[in-house]
Amino acid sequence: MATLPLEGVRVVAISLVLAGPFGSMLLADLGAEVIRVESIHHFPSITRGYMPRPPQFMVPTTGEKSGGFSGGLQTYVDHEAGERPWNRFALFNVQARNKLSCCIDLTRPEGKDVFRRLIQVSDVFYENNSPQVMDNLGLSYEALSGWKPDIIYLRMPGLGLTGPYRDFPGFGAQLDAISGHTLLRGYPGRDATYTTGEVYHCDACAGATAAFAVLCALHFRRRTGKGQLIDLSQIESFIPQLGEIFMDYTMNRRIETSFGNRDPFTAPQGCYRCRGEDRWVVISVTSDKEWEGLCRAMGNPSWTKDERFATNQGRLKYQDELDELIEQWTLRHDHYEVMYILQREGVPAGPVMDQRDAYHDPQLRSRGFFEEVAHPEAGIHFYPGMLWKMSKTPLSIRRPAPCLGQHNEYVFRELLGLSEEEMVRLEKELVIGGDAYI
C-alpha cells in the first residue's frame, strides 16, 4: 500500500459542527492520524447531534423532506436516534471519517495532564471553538508550546482572535450575514427574509483554508524546526471569494444588491422550470456563440430573431421577456434532456438535482465518488468520498467515523503508556471514559 502524503503526522483536534471537522477530515484523508479529544460530560451541540438524546418527533421519518440543512442535521440511521445517538449522527459520521476518538475531562488537573502528554507526542493541535473556551481551559498557544516547542496550533474562531467581536459565539448563518453574503444570495426586489436557505459557505471555505494553513506550517517546520500559532478567522477566509463586490465599494462606493439566479453581465442566465414536478435546469449563456447554440437547440423559433435579443446588451435589458420564452421550451423537456441538448450545442447547462439525483448521477457513479463504509453502530452505507484523486498516493475512506471514546485504549495505553491500573482509576473517576454521562 502506498504511503499517504501526511503519514506520520499526528493531529489532536477539538473541533465542532462543520468548519473544524471538515478541515481536519481533509488532513485525515491525506493520511494524518487525527485524534479527536472529546468529553463524556459536555455535549457539543450540532457536532454529534443537536442534543444527546433527541425526542423522536425531531427525527425526520420516511417520506419527509428534511427542511434544508437544519433538517438534515437531524438525520439518523433508519430514522431512529437509537441507544447512542451520538454514534449514529449523519453530519458527524460524514466529517469524522478516518479519525480516532478519545475522551478526556479537560476541566480536571489529571485530565489536563493526560492531554499534555498527548500534545507532547503530536505535531498539530487544531480547534475551532470560541476563543474563551481554550483560554478558560488554560490551553493557550503559550501553554502548549511550553509543553512542545515545535507544536503547530491552529485556532479557527468565527471572527478571529482579536478585535471587538473576538468572543462572540459564531455560527454559519451569522457569519454569512456579517460577510454580506446573505443579502447577495437573495432575490431581486425582495428583502432579506427571502434570502435563499441555509448554506453555510464560511464553514466549508474555512475548513479547506485551515487544512491548507496546516500544510504550510508543517512545510515551514520541516525547513526551520519551528512551530507556530495560526489565527484563522472563518469570516476572513470567506470574504475574498466576494472580492470584486468589496472592491466595487472601495473603488466606486457602490453597494451591490441581490440579483438572484441571474448574472449581472450576461444573459440569459437563470434557473428554468422543466417537465415534471419540481424539476429545473440552469442555463448560462456567456457569449453570442452560445446564444446561437441555444437558439439552434430550441429549433430557432421565430422570436429568437427579435432585434431585442440580437445583442447581449439587449438580452440583459429584456431578460424578463426572454426568460419566459426560454421556459416555454424547457417546460416541454426533462431537466436532464435539456442539459444533453444544450451541451451538444456547446451551451453550459445542468439539471438542478436533489440528493437522489446526485447519488444516482452517471458522472459521479462512473468516477466511484461514493464509497461503501461499514460503521459498527450506523451500519453499512454509501458516503461521499474523496475530494480529489492522486495517482501515486490513492486516497480512500480507510476507517469509519469513530464511536465516542472508541480509541481510548490505543491513545492512553499505546501512545501515552498509561498502565492498566491508571486507566481503571481514571475511568472510575470519570477523567477519561468511553460513553456519555449526560
Coordinates of C-alpha atoms in Angstrom, one line a residue:
M1 CA 0.0 0.0 0.0
A2 CA 1.3 3.4 -1.0
T3 CA 2.5 5.8 1.8
L4 CA 0.0 8.6 2.2
P5 CA 1.1 12.2 1.9
L6 CA 0.7 13.0 5.6
E7 CA 1.5 9.6 7.1
G8 CA 3.4 10.1 10.3
V9 CA 1.8 13.4 11.2
R10 CA -0.4 13.4 14.3
V11 CA -3.1 16.0 14.8
V12 CA -5.1 16.5 18.0
A13 CA -8.4 18.1 17.3
I14 CA -11.2 19.7 19.4
S15 CA -13.4 20.7 16.6
L16 CA -17.1 21.4 16.3
V17 CA -20.0 21.5 13.8
L18 CA -18.7 21.7 10.2
A19 CA -15.8 24.1 9.7
G20 CA -13.4 22.3 12.2
P21 CA -14.4 18.7 11.4
F22 CA -14.3 19.3 7.6
G23 CA -10.8 20.7 7.7
S24 CA -9.4 18.0 9.9
M25 CA -11.2 15.4 7.7
L26 CA -9.0 16.6 4.8
L27 CA -5.9 16.1 6.9
A28 CA -7.1 12.6 7.9
D29 CA -7.9 11.8 4.3
L30 CA -4.3 12.6 3.4
G31 CA -3.0 10.2 6.0
A32 CA -2.6 12.2 9.1
E33 CA -3.5 10.5 12.4
V34 CA -6.3 12.8 13.6
I35 CA -7.3 12.2 17.2
R36 CA -10.5 13.8 18.3
V37 CA -10.4 14.8 22.0
E38 CA -14.0 14.6 23.2
S39 CA -15.9 14.8 26.5
I40 CA -18.2 12.4 28.3
H41 CA -19.6 15.2 30.4
H42 CA -20.2 18.0 27.9
F43 CA -22.2 17.6 24.7
P44 CA -21.2 20.0 21.9
S45 CA -24.3 21.0 20.0
I46 CA -24.5 20.2 16.3
T47 CA -21.4 18.1 16.3
R48 CA -22.6 14.6 17.4
G49 CA -26.2 15.8 17.3
Y50 CA -28.4 18.8 18.3
M51 CA -28.8 17.1 21.7
P52 CA -27.6 13.9 23.3
R53 CA -30.9 12.1 23.1
P54 CA -33.3 13.9 20.7
P55 CA -37.1 13.0 21.0
Q56 CA -38.4 11.0 18.1
F57 CA -40.5 13.9 16.8
M58 CA -37.3 15.8 16.0
V59 CA -36.0 13.0 13.8
P60 CA -37.3 13.1 10.2
T61 CA -39.3 10.0 9.2
T62 CA -39.7 8.2 5.9
G63 CA -41.1 10.4 3.2
E64 CA -40.5 13.6 5.0
K65 CA -38.4 16.4 3.5
S66 CA -35.6 17.3 5.8
G67 CA -36.3 21.1 5.6
G68 CA -32.9 22.1 4.3
F69 CA -29.6 22.0 6.1
S70 CA -31.0 22.2 9.6
G71 CA -33.5 19.4 8.9
G72 CA -30.6 17.3 7.6
L73 CA -28.8 17.9 10.9
Q74 CA -31.4 15.6 12.5
T75 CA -30.5 12.7 10.2
Y76 CA -30.0 9.4 11.9
V77 CA -29.8 5.8 10.6
D78 CA -33.2 4.3 9.7
H79 CA -34.9 7.4 11.2
E80 CA -34.1 6.2 14.7
A81 CA -31.8 8.0 17.1
G82 CA -31.0 4.7 18.8
E83 CA -29.5 3.9 22.2
R84 CA -26.3 6.0 21.5
P85 CA -27.4 8.7 19.1
W86 CA -24.0 10.4 19.1
N87 CA -22.6 7.4 17.2
R88 CA -25.4 7.4 14.6
F89 CA -25.5 11.0 13.6
A90 CA -25.1 11.6 9.8
L91 CA -23.3 15.0 9.9
F92 CA -20.6 13.8 12.3
N93 CA -20.2 10.4 10.6
V94 CA -19.5 12.1 7.2
Q95 CA -16.9 14.5 8.5
A96 CA -15.2 12.2 11.1
R97 CA -14.1 9.5 8.6
N98 CA -10.5 8.3 9.0
K99 CA -10.3 9.8 12.5
L100 CA -9.8 8.4 16.1
S101 CA -11.7 9.4 19.3
C102 CA -10.6 9.5 22.9
C103 CA -12.4 11.1 25.8
I104 CA -10.6 13.4 28.4
D105 CA -12.1 15.7 31.0
L106 CA -10.0 18.8 30.4
T107 CA -11.5 20.6 33.4
R108 CA -9.7 18.2 35.8
P109 CA -6.0 18.5 36.6
E110 CA -5.4 14.8 35.9
G111 CA -7.3 15.2 32.6
K112 CA -5.2 18.1 31.6
D113 CA -2.0 16.2 32.4
V114 CA -3.1 13.4 30.1
F115 CA -3.8 16.0 27.4
R116 CA -0.4 17.5 28.0
R117 CA 1.2 14.1 27.4
L118 CA -0.8 13.7 24.2
I119 CA 0.3 17.1 22.9
Q120 CA 3.9 16.2 23.6
V121 CA 3.7 13.3 21.1
S122 CA 1.8 15.2 18.5
D123 CA 2.5 17.7 15.7
V124 CA -0.6 19.8 15.4
F125 CA -3.4 21.0 17.7
Y126 CA -6.5 22.0 15.8
E127 CA -9.6 23.7 17.2
N128 CA -12.5 26.0 16.1
N129 CA -14.1 27.0 19.4
S130 CA -14.8 30.5 20.6
P131 CA -11.5 31.9 21.9
Q132 CA -12.5 32.0 25.5
V133 CA -13.1 28.2 25.5
M134 CA -9.4 27.3 25.2
D135 CA -8.4 30.3 27.2
N136 CA -10.6 29.3 30.1
L137 CA -9.1 25.7 30.0
G138 CA -5.6 27.2 30.1
L139 CA -4.8 25.8 26.7
S140 CA -3.2 28.9 25.1
Y141 CA -0.5 28.7 22.5
E142 CA 2.0 29.8 25.1
A143 CA 0.9 26.8 27.3
L144 CA 1.0 24.2 24.5
S145 CA 4.3 25.5 23.1
G146 CA 5.8 25.2 26.6
W147 CA 4.9 21.5 26.5
K148 CA 6.1 21.0 22.9
P149 CA 8.1 23.9 21.5
D150 CA 7.5 23.0 17.8
I151 CA 3.8 22.4 18.1
I152 CA 1.6 23.9 15.3
Y153 CA -1.5 25.3 16.9
L154 CA -4.4 26.2 14.6
R155 CA -7.2 28.3 16.1
M156 CA -10.3 28.9 13.9
P157 CA -12.9 31.0 15.7
G158 CA -15.6 32.6 13.7
L159 CA -14.2 36.1 13.8
G160 CA -10.6 35.7 14.8
L161 CA -8.5 36.0 18.0
T162 CA -8.5 39.8 18.1
G163 CA -10.9 42.7 17.6
P164 CA -14.2 43.8 19.3
Y165 CA -16.1 40.8 18.2
R166 CA -13.4 38.3 19.3
D167 CA -15.5 36.5 21.9
F168 CA -18.8 36.5 20.0
P169 CA -20.1 32.9 19.5
G170 CA -20.1 32.1 15.8
F171 CA -22.4 30.1 13.6
G172 CA -22.7 29.7 9.9
A173 CA -25.8 31.8 9.3
Q174 CA -24.4 34.7 11.4
L175 CA -21.0 34.6 9.6
D176 CA -22.8 34.6 6.3
A177 CA -24.7 37.6 7.3
I178 CA -21.7 39.6 8.6
S179 CA -19.8 38.9 5.4
G180 CA -22.6 40.4 3.3
H181 CA -23.3 37.2 1.5
T182 CA -26.8 36.7 2.9
L183 CA -28.1 39.8 1.1
L184 CA -26.3 38.9 -2.1
R185 CA -28.0 35.5 -2.2
G186 CA -31.5 36.9 -2.2
Y187 CA -33.9 37.6 -5.0
P188 CA -34.1 40.9 -6.8
G189 CA -36.6 43.4 -5.3
R190 CA -37.1 41.2 -2.1
D191 CA -35.9 41.9 1.4
A192 CA -33.6 39.7 3.4
T193 CA -36.4 37.4 4.6
Y194 CA -36.4 36.0 1.1
T195 CA -32.8 35.0 1.1
T196 CA -32.1 31.5 -0.1
G197 CA -31.8 28.8 2.5
E198 CA -29.1 27.8 5.0
V199 CA -26.0 27.2 3.0
Y200 CA -23.0 27.9 5.3
H201 CA -20.3 28.8 2.9
C202 CA -17.9 30.1 5.6
D203 CA -17.7 26.6 7.2
A204 CA -16.6 24.8 4.0
C205 CA -14.3 27.6 3.0
A206 CA -12.7 28.0 6.4
G207 CA -12.2 24.2 6.8
A208 CA -10.4 23.9 3.5
T209 CA -8.3 27.0 4.3
A210 CA -7.4 25.6 7.7
A211 CA -6.1 22.4 6.1
F212 CA -4.0 24.4 3.7
A213 CA -2.7 26.6 6.5
V214 CA -1.6 23.5 8.5
L215 CA 0.2 22.1 5.5
C216 CA 2.1 25.4 5.1
A217 CA 3.0 25.4 8.7
L218 CA 4.2 21.7 8.5
H219 CA 6.4 22.7 5.5
F220 CA 7.8 25.7 7.4
R221 CA 8.6 23.5 10.4
R222 CA 10.3 20.9 8.3
R223 CA 12.6 23.6 6.9
T224 CA 13.2 25.6 10.2
G225 CA 12.2 23.3 13.1
K226 CA 9.8 25.9 14.4
G227 CA 6.1 25.5 15.1
Q228 CA 3.7 28.4 15.2
L229 CA 0.3 29.8 16.0
I230 CA -2.2 30.1 13.1
D231 CA -5.0 32.6 13.8
L232 CA -7.7 31.8 11.1
S233 CA -10.8 33.9 11.1
Q234 CA -13.6 31.9 9.4
I235 CA -15.2 35.1 8.0
E236 CA -11.9 36.4 6.7
S237 CA -11.2 33.2 4.9
F238 CA -14.5 33.6 3.0
I239 CA -14.7 37.3 2.2
P240 CA -12.0 37.2 -0.5
Q241 CA -14.4 35.0 -2.5
L242 CA -16.6 38.1 -2.7
G243 CA -13.6 40.2 -3.5
E244 CA -15.0 42.1 -6.5
I245 CA -18.0 43.1 -4.5
F246 CA -15.9 44.7 -1.8
M247 CA -13.6 46.3 -4.4
D248 CA -16.6 47.8 -6.2
Y249 CA -17.4 49.5 -2.9
T250 CA -13.8 50.6 -2.0
M251 CA -13.2 51.9 -5.6
N252 CA -16.6 53.2 -6.5
R253 CA -18.7 53.4 -3.3
R254 CA -21.2 51.2 -4.9
I255 CA -23.2 48.6 -2.9
E256 CA -24.2 45.5 -4.8
T257 CA -27.8 44.2 -4.4
S258 CA -29.2 40.7 -4.9
F259 CA -29.5 39.5 -8.4
G260 CA -30.9 36.1 -7.8
N261 CA -30.1 33.4 -10.3
R262 CA -29.0 35.9 -12.9
D263 CA -25.6 37.2 -14.0
P264 CA -25.1 41.0 -13.9
F265 CA -23.1 41.0 -17.2
T266 CA -24.5 38.3 -19.5
A267 CA -27.9 36.9 -20.4
P268 CA -29.7 34.7 -20.5
Q269 CA -28.6 33.2 -17.2
G270 CA -31.1 31.5 -14.9
C271 CA -33.0 28.6 -13.5
Y272 CA -35.8 27.4 -15.6
R273 CA -38.7 25.0 -14.9
C274 CA -38.8 21.7 -16.8
R275 CA -41.3 18.9 -17.3
G276 CA -42.2 17.1 -14.1
E277 CA -42.8 18.1 -10.5
D278 CA -40.2 20.5 -9.1
R279 CA -37.7 19.9 -12.0
W280 CA -35.4 22.7 -13.1
V281 CA -32.4 23.3 -15.2
V282 CA -29.7 26.1 -15.0
I283 CA -28.7 27.6 -18.3
S284 CA -25.8 30.1 -18.7
V285 CA -25.1 31.9 -22.0
T286 CA -21.9 33.9 -21.8
S287 CA -21.3 34.8 -25.5
D288 CA -23.1 35.4 -28.8
K289 CA -21.8 32.0 -29.9
E290 CA -23.5 30.3 -27.0
W291 CA -26.7 32.3 -27.7
E292 CA -26.7 31.0 -31.3
G293 CA -26.3 27.5 -29.9
L294 CA -29.2 27.9 -27.5
C295 CA -31.3 29.2 -30.5
R296 CA -30.4 26.1 -32.5
A297 CA -31.2 23.8 -29.6
M298 CA -34.7 25.3 -29.3
G299 CA -35.2 24.9 -33.1
N300 CA -34.7 28.5 -33.9
P301 CA -38.2 29.7 -33.1
S302 CA -39.3 33.0 -34.7
W303 CA -38.9 35.0 -31.5
T304 CA -35.1 34.3 -31.5
K305 CA -34.9 36.7 -34.5
D306 CA -36.3 39.6 -32.4
E307 CA -34.0 42.6 -32.6
R308 CA -34.3 43.0 -28.8
F309 CA -32.3 39.8 -28.3
A310 CA -29.7 40.3 -31.0
T311 CA -27.0 41.6 -28.6
N312 CA -26.0 40.8 -25.1
Q313 CA -27.0 44.3 -24.0
G314 CA -30.5 43.8 -25.4
R315 CA -30.8 40.4 -23.8
L316 CA -29.9 41.9 -20.4
K317 CA -32.4 44.7 -20.9
Y318 CA -35.3 42.4 -21.9
Q319 CA -34.3 39.5 -19.7
D320 CA -37.8 39.1 -18.1
E321 CA -39.4 38.5 -21.5
L322 CA -36.5 36.3 -22.6
D323 CA -36.7 34.1 -19.6
E324 CA -40.5 33.5 -20.2
L325 CA -39.8 32.5 -23.8
I326 CA -37.0 30.1 -22.9
E327 CA -39.1 28.5 -20.2
Q328 CA -41.8 27.7 -22.7
W329 CA -39.3 25.4 -24.3
T330 CA -37.7 23.9 -21.2
L331 CA -41.2 23.0 -19.8
R332 CA -41.6 20.6 -22.7
H333 CA -38.5 18.6 -21.7
D334 CA -37.0 16.7 -18.8
H335 CA -34.2 18.6 -17.0
Y336 CA -31.5 16.0 -18.0
E337 CA -32.8 16.1 -21.6
V338 CA -32.3 19.9 -21.7
M339 CA -28.8 19.5 -20.4
Y340 CA -27.8 17.0 -23.0
I341 CA -29.4 19.0 -25.9
L342 CA -27.7 22.2 -24.8
Q343 CA -24.3 20.7 -24.1
R344 CA -24.2 19.2 -27.6
E345 CA -24.5 22.8 -28.8
G346 CA -21.8 24.0 -26.5
V347 CA -24.1 25.8 -24.1
P348 CA -23.4 25.5 -20.4
A349 CA -26.4 23.8 -18.7
G350 CA -27.0 21.4 -15.9
P351 CA -30.0 19.9 -14.1
V352 CA -30.9 21.0 -10.6
M353 CA -30.5 17.8 -8.6
D354 CA -31.8 16.6 -5.3
Q355 CA -29.8 14.2 -3.3
R356 CA -31.4 11.2 -5.0
D357 CA -30.4 12.6 -8.5
A358 CA -26.9 13.3 -7.4
Y359 CA -26.4 9.9 -5.8
H360 CA -27.5 8.1 -9.0
D361 CA -25.9 10.6 -11.4
P362 CA -23.8 8.7 -14.0
Q363 CA -20.9 11.2 -13.8
L364 CA -20.4 10.6 -10.1
R365 CA -21.1 6.9 -10.4
S366 CA -18.5 6.5 -13.2
R367 CA -15.8 8.1 -11.0
G368 CA -16.6 5.9 -8.0
F369 CA -17.2 9.0 -5.8
F370 CA -19.5 7.4 -3.2
E371 CA -17.7 4.8 -1.1
E372 CA -19.3 2.0 0.9
V373 CA -18.5 2.3 4.6
A374 CA -19.3 -0.2 7.4
H375 CA -19.9 1.6 10.8
P376 CA -20.2 -0.5 14.0
E377 CA -23.4 1.3 15.1
A378 CA -24.6 3.1 11.9
G379 CA -24.4 0.1 9.6
I380 CA -23.3 -0.2 6.0
H381 CA -24.0 2.8 3.8
F382 CA -22.5 4.8 0.9
Y383 CA -20.8 8.0 1.9
P384 CA -19.5 11.0 -0.2
G385 CA -15.9 10.1 -0.9
M386 CA -12.5 11.8 -1.6
L387 CA -12.4 15.4 -2.8
W388 CA -9.5 14.7 -5.2
K389 CA -7.7 11.7 -6.8
M390 CA -4.0 11.3 -6.5
S391 CA -2.2 9.0 -9.0
K392 CA 0.7 7.9 -6.7
T393 CA -1.0 8.1 -3.3
P394 CA -4.6 7.0 -3.8
L395 CA -6.9 8.2 -1.1
S396 CA -9.9 6.4 0.4
I397 CA -12.2 6.1 3.5
R398 CA -9.9 3.8 5.4
R399 CA -11.9 3.7 8.6
P400 CA -15.5 4.9 9.6
A401 CA -16.2 7.7 11.9
P402 CA -15.2 6.7 15.5
C403 CA -17.7 5.9 18.2
L404 CA -17.3 8.1 21.3
G405 CA -14.1 7.2 23.0
Q406 CA -13.5 4.2 20.7
H407 CA -9.7 4.6 20.7
N408 CA -9.1 5.3 24.4
E409 CA -7.1 2.1 24.7
Y410 CA -4.8 3.0 21.8
V411 CA -4.3 6.6 22.8
F412 CA -3.8 6.1 26.6
R413 CA -2.1 2.7 26.6
E414 CA -0.1 2.6 23.4
L415 CA 0.7 6.3 22.8
L416 CA 1.0 7.6 26.3
G417 CA 2.0 4.5 28.2
L418 CA -0.6 4.6 30.9
S419 CA -0.8 1.4 33.0
E420 CA -3.9 -0.7 33.2
E421 CA -4.3 0.4 36.8
E422 CA -4.0 4.1 35.9
M423 CA -6.7 3.7 33.2
V424 CA -9.1 1.9 35.5
R425 CA -8.6 4.6 38.2
L426 CA -9.1 7.5 35.7
E427 CA -12.2 5.8 34.2
K428 CA -13.6 5.3 37.7
E429 CA -13.1 8.9 38.5
L430 CA -14.6 9.9 35.1
V431 CA -11.4 11.7 34.0
I432 CA -11.4 9.5 30.9
G433 CA -14.2 7.3 29.5
G434 CA -15.9 5.7 26.6
D435 CA -19.6 6.6 26.9
A436 CA -21.5 9.7 27.6
Y437 CA -22.6 10.5 31.1
I438 CA -25.2 13.1 30.1

